[in-house]
Coordinates of C-alpha atoms in Angstrom, one line a residue:
M1 CA -28.7 -7.8 13.5
R2 CA -29.6 -4.6 11.6
P3 CA -32.6 -5.5 9.4
I4 CA -31.3 -4.4 6.0
V5 CA -30.7 -7.1 3.4
A6 CA -30.5 -7.3 -0.4
Y7 CA -32.3 -10.4 -1.7
I8 CA -31.2 -11.7 -5.1
S9 CA -33.5 -13.8 -7.2
E10 CA -31.8 -16.4 -9.4
K11 CA -35.2 -17.2 -11.0
A12 CA -35.6 -13.5 -12.0
L13 CA -32.1 -13.6 -13.6
A14 CA -33.1 -16.7 -15.6
H15 CA -36.4 -15.2 -16.6
N16 CA -34.7 -12.0 -17.8
L17 CA -32.2 -14.0 -19.8
A18 CA -35.0 -15.9 -21.4
R19 CA -36.7 -12.5 -22.2
V20 CA -33.5 -11.5 -24.0
R21 CA -33.7 -14.6 -26.2
Q22 CA -37.3 -13.7 -27.0
Y23 CA -36.3 -10.2 -28.1
A24 CA -33.3 -11.6 -30.1
P25 CA -34.1 -15.2 -31.0
E26 CA -31.5 -15.5 -33.7
S27 CA -28.6 -14.1 -31.6
K28 CA -26.3 -15.7 -29.1
V29 CA -26.1 -13.9 -25.7
I30 CA -23.1 -12.5 -23.9
S31 CA -24.4 -11.7 -20.4
V32 CA -22.6 -8.7 -18.9
V33 CA -21.7 -9.3 -15.3
K34 CA -19.1 -6.5 -14.8
A35 CA -19.1 -4.3 -11.7
N36 CA -19.8 -7.3 -9.4
A37 CA -22.8 -8.0 -11.7
Y38 CA -24.2 -4.5 -11.4
G39 CA -24.0 -4.8 -7.6
H40 CA -25.8 -8.2 -7.4
G41 CA -22.7 -10.4 -6.7
L42 CA -20.7 -11.9 -9.6
L43 CA -21.2 -15.5 -8.6
N44 CA -24.8 -14.9 -7.6
A45 CA -25.5 -13.6 -11.1
A46 CA -23.5 -16.3 -12.8
R47 CA -25.6 -19.0 -11.2
G48 CA -28.8 -17.4 -12.4
L49 CA -27.4 -16.8 -15.8
K50 CA -25.8 -20.2 -16.3
E51 CA -27.7 -20.8 -19.5
T52 CA -26.1 -17.9 -21.2
D53 CA -23.8 -18.4 -24.2
A54 CA -21.0 -16.3 -22.8
F55 CA -20.1 -13.8 -20.0
A56 CA -18.6 -10.4 -20.3
V57 CA -16.5 -8.8 -17.5
L58 CA -14.4 -5.7 -17.0
N59 CA -11.1 -7.2 -15.9
I60 CA -8.9 -10.3 -15.4
S61 CA -9.9 -10.6 -11.8
E62 CA -13.6 -11.0 -12.5
A63 CA -12.8 -13.5 -15.2
V64 CA -10.5 -15.6 -12.9
T65 CA -13.3 -15.6 -10.3
L66 CA -15.7 -17.2 -12.8
R67 CA -13.1 -19.7 -14.0
D68 CA -12.1 -20.7 -10.4
A69 CA -15.8 -21.2 -9.8
G70 CA -15.9 -23.7 -12.6
Y71 CA -17.6 -21.7 -15.4
Q72 CA -16.3 -22.9 -18.8
H73 CA -18.3 -20.4 -20.8
P74 CA -16.5 -18.0 -23.1
I75 CA -15.6 -14.9 -21.0
L76 CA -15.1 -11.6 -22.8
L77 CA -12.9 -8.8 -21.4
L78 CA -14.9 -5.8 -22.3
E79 CA -12.0 -3.3 -22.2
G80 CA -9.4 -5.9 -23.2
V81 CA -6.1 -5.9 -21.4
F82 CA -4.4 -3.0 -19.7
S83 CA -0.8 -4.1 -20.3
A84 CA 1.2 -6.5 -22.4
E85 CA 1.7 -8.7 -19.3
E86 CA -2.0 -9.5 -19.1
I87 CA -1.9 -11.4 -22.4
A88 CA -0.4 -14.3 -20.4
Q89 CA -3.6 -14.4 -18.3
V90 CA -5.8 -14.3 -21.3
D91 CA -3.9 -17.3 -22.6
R92 CA -3.8 -19.2 -19.3
Y93 CA -7.6 -18.7 -18.6
R94 CA -8.8 -19.0 -22.2
L95 CA -10.4 -15.6 -22.3
D96 CA -11.8 -13.6 -25.2
M97 CA -10.7 -10.0 -25.4
V98 CA -11.8 -6.7 -26.9
I99 CA -9.2 -4.9 -28.9
S100 CA -9.9 -1.2 -29.1
H101 CA -6.5 0.4 -29.8
Q102 CA -3.2 -0.4 -31.6
G103 CA -1.4 -1.0 -28.4
Q104 CA -3.6 -3.9 -27.4
L105 CA -3.4 -5.3 -30.9
Q106 CA 0.5 -5.3 -30.8
W107 CA 0.6 -6.9 -27.4
L108 CA -1.4 -9.8 -28.7
L109 CA 0.5 -10.2 -31.9
E110 CA 3.9 -10.1 -30.2
Y111 CA 3.0 -12.7 -27.5
Q112 CA 3.4 -16.4 -28.2
V113 CA 0.0 -17.9 -27.1
N114 CA -0.5 -21.6 -26.5
L115 CA -3.9 -21.5 -28.2
P116 CA -5.3 -18.8 -30.5
V117 CA -7.6 -16.2 -28.9
R118 CA -11.0 -15.0 -30.0
V119 CA -10.9 -11.2 -30.3
Y120 CA -13.6 -8.6 -30.6
L121 CA -12.4 -5.7 -32.7
K122 CA -14.1 -2.5 -31.6
L123 CA -15.2 0.2 -33.9
D124 CA -15.8 3.7 -32.7
S125 CA -19.1 4.4 -34.4
G126 CA -19.7 7.7 -32.8
M127 CA -19.6 7.3 -29.0
H128 CA -16.0 8.4 -28.9
R129 CA -14.9 6.4 -25.9
L130 CA -13.0 3.3 -27.0
G131 CA -12.5 1.8 -30.5
F132 CA -10.7 2.2 -33.7
Q133 CA -11.6 5.1 -35.9
P134 CA -13.4 4.1 -39.1
S135 CA -10.4 5.1 -41.2
A136 CA -8.1 2.7 -39.2
Y137 CA -10.5 -0.2 -38.7
Q138 CA -9.7 -2.2 -41.9
A139 CA -5.9 -2.1 -41.3
A140 CA -6.4 -3.4 -37.7
L141 CA -8.7 -6.1 -39.1
D142 CA -6.1 -7.1 -41.7
Q143 CA -3.4 -7.4 -39.0
L144 CA -5.5 -9.6 -36.8
A145 CA -6.7 -11.8 -39.7
A146 CA -3.1 -12.5 -40.7
S147 CA -2.0 -13.6 -37.2
G148 CA -1.8 -17.1 -36.0
N149 CA -2.5 -15.8 -32.5
V150 CA -6.1 -15.2 -33.4
S151 CA -8.7 -17.9 -33.7
E152 CA -11.7 -15.8 -34.6
I153 CA -12.5 -12.1 -35.1
V154 CA -15.9 -10.7 -34.0
L155 CA -16.6 -7.2 -35.2
M156 CA -18.0 -5.0 -32.4
T157 CA -19.3 -1.5 -31.6
H158 CA -21.2 0.2 -28.8
F159 CA -24.1 2.6 -29.3
A160 CA -24.3 5.9 -27.6
N161 CA -28.0 6.5 -28.2
S162 CA -29.8 3.1 -28.7
D163 CA -32.4 4.1 -26.1
I164 CA -33.7 6.7 -28.6
A165 CA -36.0 5.6 -31.3
D166 CA -33.8 6.6 -34.2
G167 CA -30.6 6.8 -32.1
V168 CA -28.6 4.2 -34.0
T169 CA -29.1 5.5 -37.5
Q170 CA -25.8 7.3 -37.8
A171 CA -23.8 4.6 -36.1
M172 CA -25.3 1.9 -38.3
T173 CA -24.4 3.9 -41.3
I174 CA -20.8 3.8 -40.2
V175 CA -21.0 0.1 -39.3
G176 CA -22.4 -0.6 -42.8
Q177 CA -19.6 1.4 -44.4
V178 CA -16.7 0.0 -42.4
M179 CA -17.5 -3.5 -41.2
P180 CA -17.3 -6.3 -43.8
I181 CA -20.5 -8.4 -44.0
Q182 CA -18.6 -11.7 -44.4
P183 CA -16.9 -13.8 -43.1
F184 CA -16.9 -12.2 -39.7
K185 CA -19.6 -12.2 -37.0
R186 CA -20.8 -9.1 -35.3
S187 CA -21.7 -7.9 -31.8
L188 CA -23.5 -4.6 -31.7
A189 CA -26.6 -4.5 -29.5
N190 CA -26.7 -3.6 -25.8
S191 CA -29.9 -3.8 -23.7
A192 CA -31.6 -0.8 -25.2
A193 CA -30.8 -1.9 -28.7
I194 CA -32.0 -5.5 -28.0
V195 CA -35.4 -4.1 -26.9
Q196 CA -36.0 -1.5 -29.6
Q197 CA -33.4 -1.8 -32.4
P198 CA -34.0 -5.3 -33.8
H199 CA -32.0 -4.6 -36.9
T200 CA -28.8 -4.4 -34.7
H201 CA -29.1 -7.8 -33.1
A202 CA -26.6 -9.5 -35.4
D203 CA -24.7 -12.6 -34.1
W204 CA -24.0 -11.8 -30.5
V205 CA -26.1 -9.4 -28.3
R206 CA -24.7 -8.0 -25.0
P207 CA -27.5 -7.4 -22.4
G208 CA -26.5 -5.7 -19.2
I209 CA -29.1 -3.8 -17.1
M210 CA -32.1 -5.6 -18.5
L211 CA -30.8 -8.9 -17.0
Y212 CA -31.1 -7.4 -13.6
G213 CA -34.7 -6.3 -14.1
A214 CA -34.3 -2.5 -14.6
T215 CA -35.2 -0.7 -17.8
P216 CA -32.6 0.5 -20.3
I217 CA -35.1 3.0 -21.8
A218 CA -36.2 6.0 -19.9
D219 CA -39.8 6.1 -21.1
K220 CA -40.5 2.4 -20.7
T221 CA -40.9 0.5 -17.4
A222 CA -39.2 -2.8 -16.7
V223 CA -42.6 -4.4 -16.2
S224 CA -43.7 -3.2 -19.7
L225 CA -40.6 -4.9 -21.2
G226 CA -41.4 -8.2 -19.4
L227 CA -38.5 -8.0 -17.0
R228 CA -38.5 -9.0 -13.3
P229 CA -36.5 -7.2 -10.6
V230 CA -33.6 -9.3 -9.4
M231 CA -32.7 -7.3 -6.3
T232 CA -35.1 -6.5 -3.5
L233 CA -33.5 -4.0 -1.1
Q234 CA -35.4 -4.6 2.2
S235 CA -35.0 -3.2 5.7
G236 CA -37.2 -2.5 8.7
L237 CA -38.5 0.3 10.9
I238 CA -36.3 0.9 13.9
G239 CA -38.2 3.9 15.3
V240 CA -41.6 5.6 15.1
Q241 CA -42.2 9.3 15.8
E242 CA -45.5 11.2 16.1
I243 CA -44.9 14.8 14.9
Q244 CA -47.2 17.8 14.9
A245 CA -47.8 20.4 12.2
G246 CA -44.9 22.8 12.0
E247 CA -42.3 20.2 13.2
S248 CA -39.5 18.9 10.9
V249 CA -37.7 15.7 10.2
G250 CA -34.0 15.0 9.7
Y251 CA -30.9 17.0 8.9
G252 CA -31.5 20.5 7.5
S253 CA -35.2 20.3 8.5
L254 CA -35.9 19.8 4.7
F255 CA -39.4 18.4 5.5
T256 CA -41.9 20.2 7.7
A257 CA -45.3 18.7 8.5
D258 CA -48.4 20.7 7.6
K259 CA -50.5 18.4 9.8
P260 CA -49.9 15.7 12.5
I261 CA -48.2 12.6 10.9
R262 CA -46.5 9.4 11.9
V263 CA -43.0 9.0 10.8
G264 CA -41.1 5.7 10.5
I265 CA -37.4 5.5 10.8
V266 CA -35.8 3.0 8.4
A267 CA -32.4 1.3 8.9
C268 CA -31.0 2.3 5.5
G269 CA -28.9 5.3 4.5
Y270 CA -26.4 6.5 2.0
A271 CA -23.7 4.3 3.6
D272 CA -25.8 1.4 2.5
G273 CA -25.9 2.8 -1.1
Y274 CA -29.3 4.6 -0.9
P275 CA -29.0 7.9 -2.7
R276 CA -28.5 10.8 -0.3
H277 CA -30.1 13.2 -2.8
A278 CA -33.4 11.3 -2.9
P279 CA -36.0 14.0 -2.1
T280 CA -39.1 13.9 0.0
G281 CA -41.7 11.9 -2.0
T282 CA -39.3 9.1 -3.2
P283 CA -41.4 5.9 -3.2
A284 CA -41.0 3.2 -0.6
A285 CA -43.3 0.5 0.8
V286 CA -44.0 -0.4 4.4
N287 CA -45.8 -3.6 5.2
G288 CA -46.6 -3.9 1.5
V289 CA -48.2 -0.4 1.3
L290 CA -46.7 2.3 -0.9
T291 CA -45.7 5.4 0.8
R292 CA -43.0 8.2 0.5
T293 CA -39.7 9.2 2.1
L294 CA -39.5 12.3 4.2
G295 CA -36.6 14.8 4.5
R296 CA -32.9 14.2 4.0
V297 CA -31.4 10.7 3.8
S298 CA -28.7 10.3 6.5
M299 CA -25.8 7.9 6.7
D300 CA -27.6 5.1 8.4
M301 CA -31.3 6.0 8.4
L302 CA -34.1 7.6 6.4
A303 CA -37.6 8.5 7.3
V304 CA -40.9 7.4 5.7
D305 CA -44.5 8.5 6.1
I306 CA -46.6 5.9 7.9
T307 CA -49.6 8.1 8.7
D308 CA -51.9 5.9 6.6
I309 CA -50.4 2.6 7.5
P310 CA -51.8 2.0 11.0
D311 CA -50.2 -1.4 11.5
A312 CA -46.7 0.0 10.8
N313 CA -44.5 -0.1 13.9
I314 CA -41.0 -1.0 15.0
G315 CA -40.0 -4.1 13.1
S316 CA -42.3 -3.6 10.1
R317 CA -40.8 -4.6 6.8
V318 CA -39.7 -1.8 4.4
E319 CA -39.0 -2.3 0.7
L320 CA -36.6 0.4 -0.6
W321 CA -36.8 -1.2 -4.1
G322 CA -37.9 -4.4 -5.6
S323 CA -41.2 -5.7 -6.9
L324 CA -43.4 -3.1 -5.2
V325 CA -41.0 -0.2 -5.7
P326 CA -39.2 -0.4 -9.0
V327 CA -35.5 0.7 -8.7
D328 CA -36.1 2.9 -11.7
A329 CA -38.8 4.8 -9.8
V330 CA -36.4 5.5 -7.0
A331 CA -33.7 6.5 -9.5
Q332 CA -36.1 8.8 -11.4
A333 CA -37.1 10.6 -8.2
S334 CA -33.4 11.0 -7.3
G335 CA -32.3 12.3 -10.7
T336 CA -30.2 9.3 -11.7
I337 CA -30.6 5.8 -13.3
G338 CA -31.3 2.4 -11.9
Y339 CA -27.8 1.2 -13.0
E340 CA -26.2 3.6 -10.4
L341 CA -28.4 2.6 -7.5
L342 CA -27.9 -1.1 -8.1
C343 CA -24.1 -0.8 -8.4
A344 CA -23.9 1.5 -5.4
V345 CA -25.2 -1.0 -2.8
T346 CA -22.4 -1.3 -0.3
A347 CA -20.6 -4.2 1.1
R348 CA -22.1 -3.7 4.6
V349 CA -25.5 -4.8 3.2
P350 CA -25.9 -8.6 3.6
M351 CA -26.8 -10.3 0.3
H352 CA -29.0 -13.4 0.4
V353 CA -29.8 -15.5 -2.7
I354 CA -33.3 -16.7 -2.9
D355 CA -35.0 -19.5 -5.0

């Protein structure tokens, strides 16, 4: 078989969840497992995160997958429902839901649920994606509080700039002006806010990327935050070339050697989810030794420099990202973020759970 595989560490997931609790010891944790758990496999992640207080997903399908697998945790629909008909599924599967606009609110109020639903009422505190405007927030809160369809209301917002040192100041001012302090609980903090905005932790925190061992803050490494990588994307060399000064590698001849070098050809390309725009010099590791990519990434292959790795040959192990090569380092070299790379790993890459 083609040697590429993504290894998923349940122990690393459990470690990162414990790290969240160290950052926010007074808060309960909603572990975000949307987007197939950021590319790690929804049920893989759920097993590693089984000690969480709740899960958060994007849609009903993800929630049903967790329920069918036996998870009885609270499950939050982060974008709520997309039609009135989905309220029946919220009722059937005992789901929590975000309410971010008047339509969702009316759908819930007009449906006769069997058991009242916990809702998270979302405030737009400046990100301007989803959420009630500050001027409309209290009226929505009053409607929900008066409904027998609602068991509990959690007040919620999402920060646009929590990765910046003073990036939540304006948002927290709006939160302070609009959200009642009592009797409602709050959920404000995402991964970046958990790490560096402790005054936002409140009752429920919502970690996402930090659970998977990548950094939510551009100028801080995952290692410095005490996080462990959950995914190791590993492949192997399927070819070795000896090229001379003046010869080039790959489509477009983007890399030309200035001296004789050995080139290893890796079974990994953009059809596996590796970024096509990763330039020469993007880090990789061969036989445990750090090296660099060469030239343009193609659909099924990429090239690495093995000049200084004399034992490298066909069959040698290559780490594209993991413990030796942080996914954030590959992302930075490629002009993107670790979130995108993890989510982009494609279905043709076998996924193996370890530990």
